[in-house]
Coordinates of C-alpha atoms in Angstrom, one line a residue:
I1 CA 44.2 6.4 23.2
K2 CA 44.0 9.1 25.8
I3 CA 43.8 8.3 29.4
V4 CA 41.6 10.5 31.8
K5 CA 42.5 10.5 35.7
G6 CA 41.7 6.7 34.9
L7 CA 39.1 6.7 32.2
T8 CA 39.9 5.7 28.7
T9 CA 38.4 8.2 26.0
I10 CA 38.8 6.9 22.3
N11 CA 37.8 7.6 18.7
K12 CA 37.9 4.2 17.4
V13 CA 37.1 1.1 19.0
K14 CA 37.8 -2.1 18.0
K15 CA 36.6 -3.9 14.6
E16 CA 34.8 -6.1 15.2
Q17 CA 32.8 -4.2 17.6
V18 CA 32.3 -1.0 15.3
E19 CA 30.6 -4.0 12.6
K20 CA 28.3 -4.4 15.3
R21 CA 26.5 -1.1 14.3
T22 CA 23.5 -1.2 17.3
Y23 CA 23.1 1.7 18.9
L24 CA 20.9 2.7 22.2
A25 CA 19.6 5.9 22.8
V26 CA 18.0 5.6 26.8
D27 CA 16.7 9.1 26.8
I28 CA 14.7 10.2 30.0
G29 CA 12.4 13.2 30.6
A30 CA 10.5 14.4 33.5
S31 CA 7.3 13.1 32.2
S32 CA 8.4 9.4 30.8
G33 CA 11.7 7.6 29.2
R34 CA 12.2 5.8 26.8
I35 CA 15.2 3.6 24.7
M36 CA 15.6 4.1 21.1
K37 CA 17.1 2.0 18.7
S38 CA 19.7 3.1 15.7
Q39 CA 21.7 1.3 13.3
R40 CA 24.0 3.3 10.7
L41 CA 22.6 2.1 6.8
A42 CA 25.4 1.9 4.1
N43 CA 24.1 4.9 2.1
G44 CA 25.0 6.9 5.4
Q45 CA 21.5 7.5 6.2
I46 CA 20.8 6.2 10.1
T47 CA 17.6 4.9 11.4
I48 CA 15.8 4.8 15.0
E49 CA 13.1 2.7 16.4
E50 CA 11.3 2.6 19.8
I51 CA 12.1 -0.1 21.7
H52 CA 10.4 0.8 25.3
R53 CA 8.5 3.5 26.7
F54 CA 7.8 4.0 30.2
K55 CA 6.9 7.0 32.9
N56 CA 8.8 8.9 34.6
G57 CA 7.5 11.4 37.5
F58 CA 8.0 12.6 40.4
H59 CA 5.9 11.7 44.0
Q60 CA 5.8 13.2 47.8
K61 CA 8.2 11.1 50.3
D62 CA 9.7 12.6 53.5
G63 CA 8.0 16.2 53.0
Y64 CA 10.1 16.3 49.5
Q65 CA 9.4 15.9 46.2
R66 CA 11.6 12.7 45.2
W67 CA 12.5 11.0 41.5
D68 CA 12.3 6.8 41.7
M69 CA 15.6 6.1 40.8
A70 CA 14.7 2.4 41.1
S71 CA 11.7 2.6 38.8
L72 CA 13.8 3.8 36.4
V73 CA 16.8 1.3 36.5
H74 CA 14.0 -1.6 36.5
E75 CA 12.3 -0.3 33.7
L76 CA 15.7 0.3 31.7
L77 CA 16.3 -3.3 32.1
L78 CA 12.9 -4.0 31.0
G79 CA 13.4 -2.1 27.8
L80 CA 17.4 -3.8 27.5
Q81 CA 15.6 -7.8 27.9
K82 CA 13.8 -6.7 24.8
V83 CA 16.4 -5.6 22.8
K84 CA 17.6 -8.8 23.5
Q85 CA 14.5 -10.6 22.7
L86 CA 14.7 -8.6 19.7
G87 CA 18.0 -11.0 18.4
I88 CA 20.4 -7.9 19.4
K89 CA 23.1 -9.6 21.5
E90 CA 25.7 -7.1 21.4
C91 CA 25.3 -2.7 21.4
F92 CA 26.7 0.1 22.6
I93 CA 24.2 2.9 24.9
G94 CA 24.5 6.3 25.5
I95 CA 21.8 8.0 28.7
D96 CA 20.6 11.4 28.7
T97 CA 18.6 13.3 31.1
W98 CA 17.6 16.5 32.7
G99 CA 20.4 18.5 34.7
V100 CA 20.4 19.8 38.0
D101 CA 19.6 16.9 39.7
Y102 CA 21.7 14.6 41.9
C103 CA 22.2 11.9 43.5
L104 CA 23.9 11.3 46.9
L105 CA 26.1 8.2 47.5
D106 CA 26.5 6.7 51.0
Q107 CA 30.2 5.2 51.5
S108 CA 29.5 1.7 50.1
G109 CA 27.8 3.0 47.0
Q110 CA 24.3 3.1 47.8
L111 CA 21.9 6.1 47.2
L112 CA 21.2 7.9 50.6
D113 CA 17.8 8.4 49.3
E114 CA 15.5 9.1 46.7
P115 CA 16.8 12.6 44.9
I116 CA 15.1 15.6 44.7
A117 CA 13.4 16.7 42.1
Y118 CA 14.2 20.7 40.9
R119 CA 10.4 21.4 41.2
D120 CA 10.1 20.6 44.5
G121 CA 9.8 24.1 46.6
R122 CA 12.8 23.6 48.9
T123 CA 14.2 26.2 46.8
E124 CA 11.7 28.8 46.7
A125 CA 14.1 31.5 48.9
A126 CA 17.2 30.1 47.9
V127 CA 18.3 32.5 45.3
K128 CA 17.5 35.7 47.6
N129 CA 19.6 34.0 51.1
F130 CA 21.9 32.8 49.2
S131 CA 23.2 36.1 47.9
K132 CA 23.4 37.5 51.6
G133 CA 26.2 35.8 51.5
Y134 CA 27.8 35.9 47.7
S135 CA 27.1 37.7 45.0
L136 CA 25.0 37.1 42.3
E137 CA 27.0 38.8 39.8
K138 CA 30.4 37.1 40.7
L139 CA 29.0 34.0 40.6
Y140 CA 27.9 34.3 37.3
Q141 CA 31.0 36.4 36.3
Q142 CA 32.9 32.7 37.3
T143 CA 30.3 30.3 35.9
G144 CA 28.4 32.4 32.8
I145 CA 25.4 29.9 33.9
Q146 CA 22.1 31.7 34.6
V147 CA 20.5 32.4 38.3
Q148 CA 17.7 29.6 38.7
P149 CA 16.3 28.8 41.7
F150 CA 16.6 24.9 41.2
N151 CA 20.2 24.9 39.9
T152 CA 22.3 22.1 41.6
I153 CA 24.4 24.9 43.8
F154 CA 20.8 26.5 45.2
Q155 CA 20.1 23.0 45.9
L156 CA 23.3 22.5 47.3
F157 CA 22.9 25.2 49.6
V158 CA 19.6 24.1 51.4
E159 CA 20.5 20.6 51.1
E160 CA 20.6 19.1 54.8
K161 CA 23.5 19.7 56.2
E162 CA 23.6 15.6 57.8
R163 CA 23.0 14.1 54.3
L164 CA 26.0 16.4 52.9
A165 CA 28.1 15.0 55.9
A166 CA 26.6 11.7 55.1
A167 CA 28.0 11.5 51.8
S168 CA 30.7 9.9 49.8
Q169 CA 29.8 11.0 46.4
L170 CA 27.7 13.0 44.5
L171 CA 25.9 11.8 41.0
L172 CA 23.8 13.5 38.6
I173 CA 20.9 11.3 37.2
P174 CA 22.2 9.8 33.7
D175 CA 26.0 9.7 35.6
Y176 CA 23.9 8.0 38.3
L177 CA 22.4 5.6 35.5
G178 CA 25.7 4.7 34.3
Y179 CA 27.3 3.9 37.6
V180 CA 24.4 1.3 38.5
F181 CA 24.9 -0.4 35.3
T182 CA 29.0 -0.6 35.1
G183 CA 30.5 0.3 38.5
K184 CA 32.3 3.0 37.0
A185 CA 31.2 6.6 38.8
V186 CA 32.1 9.9 36.2
I187 CA 29.9 13.1 35.8
E188 CA 29.8 14.2 32.6
A189 CA 31.1 18.2 31.5
T190 CA 27.7 19.0 29.6
N191 CA 25.7 18.1 32.3
A192 CA 27.4 19.4 35.0
S193 CA 28.2 22.8 33.2
T194 CA 24.4 22.9 34.7
T195 CA 25.0 22.9 38.2
Q196 CA 26.8 26.5 38.1
L197 CA 29.4 25.1 40.1
L198 CA 31.8 25.2 37.0
N199 CA 34.6 27.3 36.3
A200 CA 33.5 29.0 32.6
G201 CA 37.8 29.4 32.4
T202 CA 39.4 27.7 33.9
K203 CA 36.7 24.5 33.2
Q204 CA 37.3 23.0 36.7
W205 CA 35.1 23.2 40.1
E206 CA 34.8 26.6 41.6
S207 CA 36.8 25.7 44.6
E208 CA 35.6 29.5 46.1
L209 CA 32.0 28.1 45.3
L210 CA 32.2 25.3 46.6
D211 CA 33.9 26.5 50.2
F212 CA 31.1 28.8 50.5
L213 CA 29.0 25.9 50.4
G214 CA 31.0 24.2 52.9
I215 CA 31.4 21.6 50.0
D216 CA 35.4 19.2 49.6
E217 CA 35.5 18.7 45.7
T218 CA 36.1 15.1 46.7
L219 CA 32.8 14.8 46.3
F220 CA 32.5 15.0 42.7
P221 CA 33.9 12.2 40.8
T222 CA 35.9 12.7 37.3
L223 CA 35.0 14.8 35.0
V224 CA 35.0 13.4 31.4
E225 CA 34.0 14.6 27.9
P226 CA 31.1 13.3 25.3
G227 CA 32.5 10.3 23.9
T228 CA 34.6 8.8 26.8
I229 CA 33.8 5.2 27.1
L230 CA 32.4 4.0 30.7
G231 CA 32.7 0.4 30.8
D232 CA 30.2 -2.9 29.8
L233 CA 27.1 -3.3 31.4
Q234 CA 27.4 -5.5 33.9
T235 CA 24.7 -8.2 33.3
A236 CA 26.2 -10.6 36.0
A237 CA 24.4 -7.6 38.8
F238 CA 21.2 -8.4 38.0
P239 CA 20.7 -12.1 37.5
D240 CA 16.5 -11.2 36.9
Y241 CA 17.1 -9.7 34.0
D242 CA 18.0 -11.7 30.6
L243 CA 20.4 -8.6 29.2
P244 CA 22.8 -8.4 25.8
N245 CA 26.1 -7.4 25.8
A246 CA 26.6 -3.9 26.1
T247 CA 28.8 -0.8 26.2
L248 CA 28.2 2.3 27.9
I249 CA 29.1 5.4 26.5
T250 CA 28.7 8.3 28.4
I251 CA 27.5 11.1 25.7
A252 CA 26.2 15.1 26.1
S253 CA 23.8 13.8 28.9
H254 CA 22.4 16.6 29.6
D255 CA 18.8 16.2 26.9
T256 CA 19.6 19.8 26.1
A257 CA 23.1 19.1 24.7
S258 CA 22.2 16.2 23.1
A259 CA 19.6 17.6 21.2
I260 CA 21.2 20.8 20.0
L261 CA 24.1 18.1 18.8
G262 CA 20.8 16.3 16.8
T263 CA 19.8 19.7 15.2
P264 CA 20.3 19.6 11.6
G265 CA 21.4 23.4 11.5
I266 CA 24.5 24.3 9.1
G267 CA 26.1 27.9 8.5
D268 CA 26.5 30.1 11.1
D269 CA 23.0 32.0 10.4
W270 CA 20.7 30.3 12.6
A271 CA 19.7 29.8 16.1
Y272 CA 17.3 27.1 17.5
I273 CA 14.8 26.1 19.9
S274 CA 15.0 22.7 21.6
S275 CA 11.1 22.5 22.7
G276 CA 10.1 20.0 24.9
T277 CA 9.0 21.0 28.6
W278 CA 10.9 23.7 28.4
S279 CA 11.8 26.0 25.7
L280 CA 15.5 26.6 25.3
L281 CA 16.6 29.2 22.5
G282 CA 19.7 30.2 22.0
I283 CA 22.6 29.6 19.4
E284 CA 25.4 27.3 19.3
T285 CA 28.8 28.7 19.8
T286 CA 32.5 27.9 20.5
V287 CA 33.1 31.6 22.9
T288 CA 31.2 32.5 25.9
T289 CA 29.4 35.7 26.3
I290 CA 29.9 36.7 30.5
S291 CA 28.5 40.4 30.4
A292 CA 26.5 42.2 33.1
E293 CA 23.2 42.5 30.4
A294 CA 23.4 38.6 29.8
F295 CA 23.6 38.3 33.4
Q296 CA 20.6 40.8 33.8
E297 CA 18.4 38.8 30.9
N298 CA 19.6 35.5 32.6
Y299 CA 21.2 34.2 29.8
T300 CA 23.2 31.2 30.0
N301 CA 26.6 29.7 29.1
E302 CA 25.9 25.7 29.0
W303 CA 28.4 23.3 28.1
G304 CA 27.8 20.8 24.4
A305 CA 29.3 18.4 22.9
Q306 CA 33.4 18.9 21.2
N307 CA 34.2 21.8 23.1
T308 CA 31.0 24.0 22.4
I309 CA 29.0 26.5 24.1
R310 CA 25.1 26.8 24.2
F311 CA 24.1 30.5 24.5
L312 CA 20.1 30.2 25.6
K313 CA 17.5 31.3 27.7
N314 CA 15.4 29.0 29.6
I315 CA 11.9 30.0 28.4
M316 CA 8.6 27.7 30.5
G317 CA 7.6 25.6 27.0
M318 CA 5.0 22.9 26.7
W319 CA 5.0 23.0 30.6
L320 CA 2.2 25.5 30.8
I321 CA 0.0 23.4 28.1
Q322 CA 0.9 20.2 29.6
E323 CA -0.4 20.9 32.6
V324 CA -3.9 22.6 31.4
A325 CA -4.2 19.2 29.9
R326 CA -3.9 17.5 32.7
H327 CA -6.0 19.6 35.0
Q328 CA -8.7 18.7 32.1
N329 CA -8.4 15.6 32.7
Y330 CA -6.8 15.0 29.5
Q331 CA -10.0 15.5 27.5
Y332 CA -8.2 16.9 24.8
S333 CA -4.8 16.2 23.2
Y334 CA -2.4 18.7 23.0
A335 CA -3.0 18.4 18.6
E336 CA -6.8 19.6 19.6
L337 CA -6.4 21.9 21.9
A338 CA -4.4 23.6 19.4
A339 CA -6.9 23.2 16.9
L340 CA -9.2 25.0 19.0
A341 CA -6.5 27.4 19.8
E342 CA -6.8 28.2 15.9
K343 CA -10.6 29.0 16.0
E344 CA -10.2 31.9 18.5
P345 CA -9.4 35.6 18.2
A346 CA -5.2 35.9 18.9
F347 CA -3.4 37.8 21.3
Q348 CA -6.3 38.3 23.8
Q349 CA -3.9 38.6 26.5
F350 CA -0.1 39.1 27.5
I351 CA 1.4 37.2 30.4
D352 CA 5.0 36.4 31.2
V353 CA 5.0 32.3 30.6
N354 CA 8.7 32.6 32.7
D355 CA 6.7 34.0 35.9
P356 CA 7.8 32.0 39.2
R357 CA 4.4 31.4 39.7
F358 CA 4.1 29.4 36.4
L359 CA 6.9 26.8 37.8
N360 CA 4.6 24.5 40.0
P361 CA 1.5 26.1 40.7
G362 CA -1.4 23.6 42.4
N363 CA -3.8 24.2 38.9
M364 CA -2.4 26.1 35.8
I365 CA -5.8 26.5 34.9
T366 CA -6.7 28.9 37.2
E367 CA -3.1 29.9 37.9
L368 CA -3.2 31.5 34.4
Q369 CA -6.6 32.9 34.7
A370 CA -5.5 34.3 38.1
Y371 CA -2.7 36.7 36.3
C372 CA -4.8 37.9 34.0
R373 CA -7.5 39.0 36.4
E374 CA -4.6 40.7 38.1
T375 CA -3.5 42.4 35.4
Q376 CA -7.1 43.9 34.4
Q377 CA -6.9 41.4 31.1
T378 CA -9.5 39.0 29.6
V379 CA -9.6 36.2 31.5
P380 CA -9.3 32.8 29.3
E381 CA -11.8 30.4 30.3
S382 CA -12.5 27.6 27.5
P383 CA -10.1 25.3 26.6
G384 CA -9.1 27.1 23.3
E385 CA -9.1 30.4 24.9
L386 CA -6.2 28.7 27.8
A387 CA -4.4 27.3 24.7
R388 CA -4.7 30.6 22.5
C389 CA -2.8 32.0 25.3
I390 CA -0.4 30.5 25.5
Y391 CA 0.8 29.5 22.4
D392 CA 0.2 33.4 21.5
N393 CA 2.2 34.5 24.2
L394 CA 5.3 32.1 23.9
A395 CA 5.6 32.6 20.3
L396 CA 5.6 36.1 21.2
C397 CA 8.3 35.5 23.5
Y398 CA 10.8 33.6 21.5
S399 CA 10.6 36.5 19.0
V400 CA 11.9 39.1 21.3
E401 CA 14.4 36.5 22.7
L402 CA 15.5 36.0 19.5
E403 CA 16.9 39.9 19.2
K404 CA 17.6 40.4 22.5
L405 CA 19.5 37.1 22.1
A406 CA 21.7 39.1 18.9
Q407 CA 22.4 41.8 20.9
L408 CA 23.8 40.5 23.5
T409 CA 26.5 38.1 21.2
G410 CA 26.8 41.5 18.6
I411 CA 26.1 38.8 15.9
E412 CA 26.1 40.8 13.0
Q413 CA 24.2 38.5 10.8
K414 CA 20.6 38.1 11.1
I415 CA 19.4 35.2 12.4
T416 CA 17.4 34.2 9.5
T417 CA 16.4 30.2 10.0
L418 CA 14.8 28.8 13.7
H419 CA 15.4 25.2 14.0
V420 CA 12.5 24.3 16.3
V421 CA 13.2 20.7 17.5
G422 CA 12.3 18.6 20.2
G423 CA 8.3 16.9 20.6
G424 CA 7.0 21.0 20.6
S425 CA 8.0 20.7 17.1
N426 CA 4.9 19.1 16.2
N427 CA 2.7 22.3 17.4
R428 CA 1.8 23.4 13.7
L429 CA 0.4 27.0 15.1
L430 CA 3.0 27.6 17.9
N431 CA 5.7 27.1 14.7
Q432 CA 3.6 29.2 12.3
L433 CA 2.9 31.7 15.1
T434 CA 7.3 32.0 15.5
A435 CA 7.3 32.2 12.2
D436 CA 5.2 35.2 11.7
V437 CA 5.9 37.1 15.3
A438 CA 9.6 36.8 15.2
N439 CA 9.5 37.1 11.4
V440 CA 12.2 34.0 10.4
T441 CA 11.8 30.9 8.6
V442 CA 10.8 28.4 11.0
K443 CA 12.5 24.6 10.5
A444 CA 10.3 22.2 12.6
G445 CA 11.8 18.9 13.8
P446 CA 13.2 16.1 14.1
G447 CA 10.8 15.5 17.2
E448 CA 13.9 13.0 17.9
A449 CA 16.9 15.6 18.1
T450 CA 17.8 14.3 21.7
A451 CA 17.5 10.6 21.3
L452 CA 19.3 11.6 18.0
G453 CA 21.9 13.3 19.4
N454 CA 22.2 10.8 22.0
L455 CA 22.7 8.6 19.1
L456 CA 25.3 10.0 17.1
M457 CA 27.6 11.0 20.2
Q458 CA 27.8 7.5 20.2
M459 CA 28.8 6.9 16.4
I460 CA 31.4 10.2 16.5
A461 CA 33.2 8.3 19.8
T462 CA 33.2 5.0 18.0
G463 CA 34.6 6.3 14.3
E464 CA 31.5 6.0 12.3
L465 CA 31.0 9.8 12.1
K466 CA 33.7 12.7 12.0
D467 CA 32.3 15.2 13.7
I468 CA 29.4 17.1 14.5
P469 CA 29.0 18.5 10.9
A470 CA 28.9 15.1 9.4
A471 CA 26.6 14.0 12.1
R472 CA 24.0 16.5 11.4
T473 CA 24.3 16.3 7.5
C474 CA 23.4 12.5 8.2
I475 CA 20.2 13.8 10.2
Q476 CA 19.5 16.1 7.1
T477 CA 20.2 13.2 4.5
S478 CA 17.6 10.9 7.0
F479 CA 14.7 12.9 8.8
P480 CA 12.5 15.5 6.9
T481 CA 12.1 18.8 8.4
E482 CA 8.5 20.7 7.9
I483 CA 9.3 24.8 6.6
Y484 CA 7.3 27.5 7.8
Q485 CA 7.6 31.0 6.1
A486 CA 6.6 34.2 8.2
N487 CA 3.8 36.3 7.3
P488 CA 4.4 38.9 9.4
I489 CA 2.1 40.5 12.2
D490 CA 0.9 44.0 12.9
S491 CA 3.9 45.4 14.9
T492 CA 2.2 47.1 16.9
I493 CA 1.2 43.8 18.8
K494 CA 4.7 43.2 19.9
N495 CA 5.3 46.6 21.0
R496 CA 2.5 46.6 22.8
Y497 CA 4.3 43.1 24.7
Q498 CA 7.3 44.6 25.5
A499 CA 5.5 47.5 26.8
F500 CA 3.4 45.2 29.1
M501 CA 6.4 43.0 30.5
K502 CA 8.6 45.9 30.9
R503 CA 5.7 47.2 33.1
S504 CA 5.6 43.9 34.8
S505 CA 9.0 43.5 36.0
L506 CA 9.0 47.1 37.8

């Protein structure tokens, strides 16, 4: 038993708790959330079952786009009530969400107001204004984290000073939910790394950055590692719900950290794409890559479970097609859009999928069309043409970034396998395009990698699984992957794409 600033971190819990063997993953994304139930079977495999699903999203209030935390808490309580109705009286729970966004609490431990979403426009000029007083290169050298306008550091830079002055504590989204349910306030390390406020070398809050922001370190609660036993669910605090007895475990609470833990990669010749609203492309390593080249290419060194580093690139992923579908009033499913795209000729347009104009446009369809007009290219009009444009350029981007990743890290061996996990792993067209353009073997699945990483971290914490390799072996034996072999395309296409990207960045 190891005491970490008043909290207990354990590798094994008491025998009767282990024998319950019921684990719940609370996995919340920007558009939806769910509760997944898992048990480990006698043959070493695990099961996974969805118990509750609900919508999520930001809404406009008081001039900002905000998250409705009360609604999230209510939905989680409804889901836990369903768990109890299934006859499960005791369980473990882990919570993961997206990164960077935060809740500010007042002196009594209550929310000051609903947290502002990272896609809100308030940080549009934050990086530019921040850089007038603090070197971005120095920021990267200190933290190893990519410069993105929505990072916590830039959100705090533009935060209302009166609001900060009234705050007694800052909690990231999954930590706030854990606090509501247990009364224990912590900040989990993998998610905390996305704030761009932690020093990559010391693994502590960077005091120079806090001083620049005018923030005292006491605003942040205890920093803990994945696998920390947070505490018991305070059932008495929610008398209107019939809840199970539950122990909350602080897992790798940044959803990408959980997704990579849930990726069945073995050996050292693989990379990953966690494919969802964002496409996170990278490798798992144990060393940071902090160089001028990595800074220029905007790669990040986010922390992972058990002292790993996720060296990766943020790519605007399924958000593009999600928004196209939304502005077509969901006339077509994602599978139907992919089928329509397959009928269209390939590589008719080149676009920079990471252009900031695509972060949160008023209408993704008209924004894509305007981009193509401005760059004097064929304008995609039909649903199939729009989808084809998106999928072609995502595959091209993935291929180019895989090459950059190898160059930046000095990987001697060639990356031969690309694991695609998450919801986007179900897109057969994009998987095959990626294999062809990048000339790698794509292994797609599991689609539930984030929830699996959440669940497996709980099992590691309770002693049911030894470590990450054991967890990944468990995934391989429990969930099949779909394999896409490369049919290499004409290299001139990628060369033309790279030339276009170089011109557009000038």
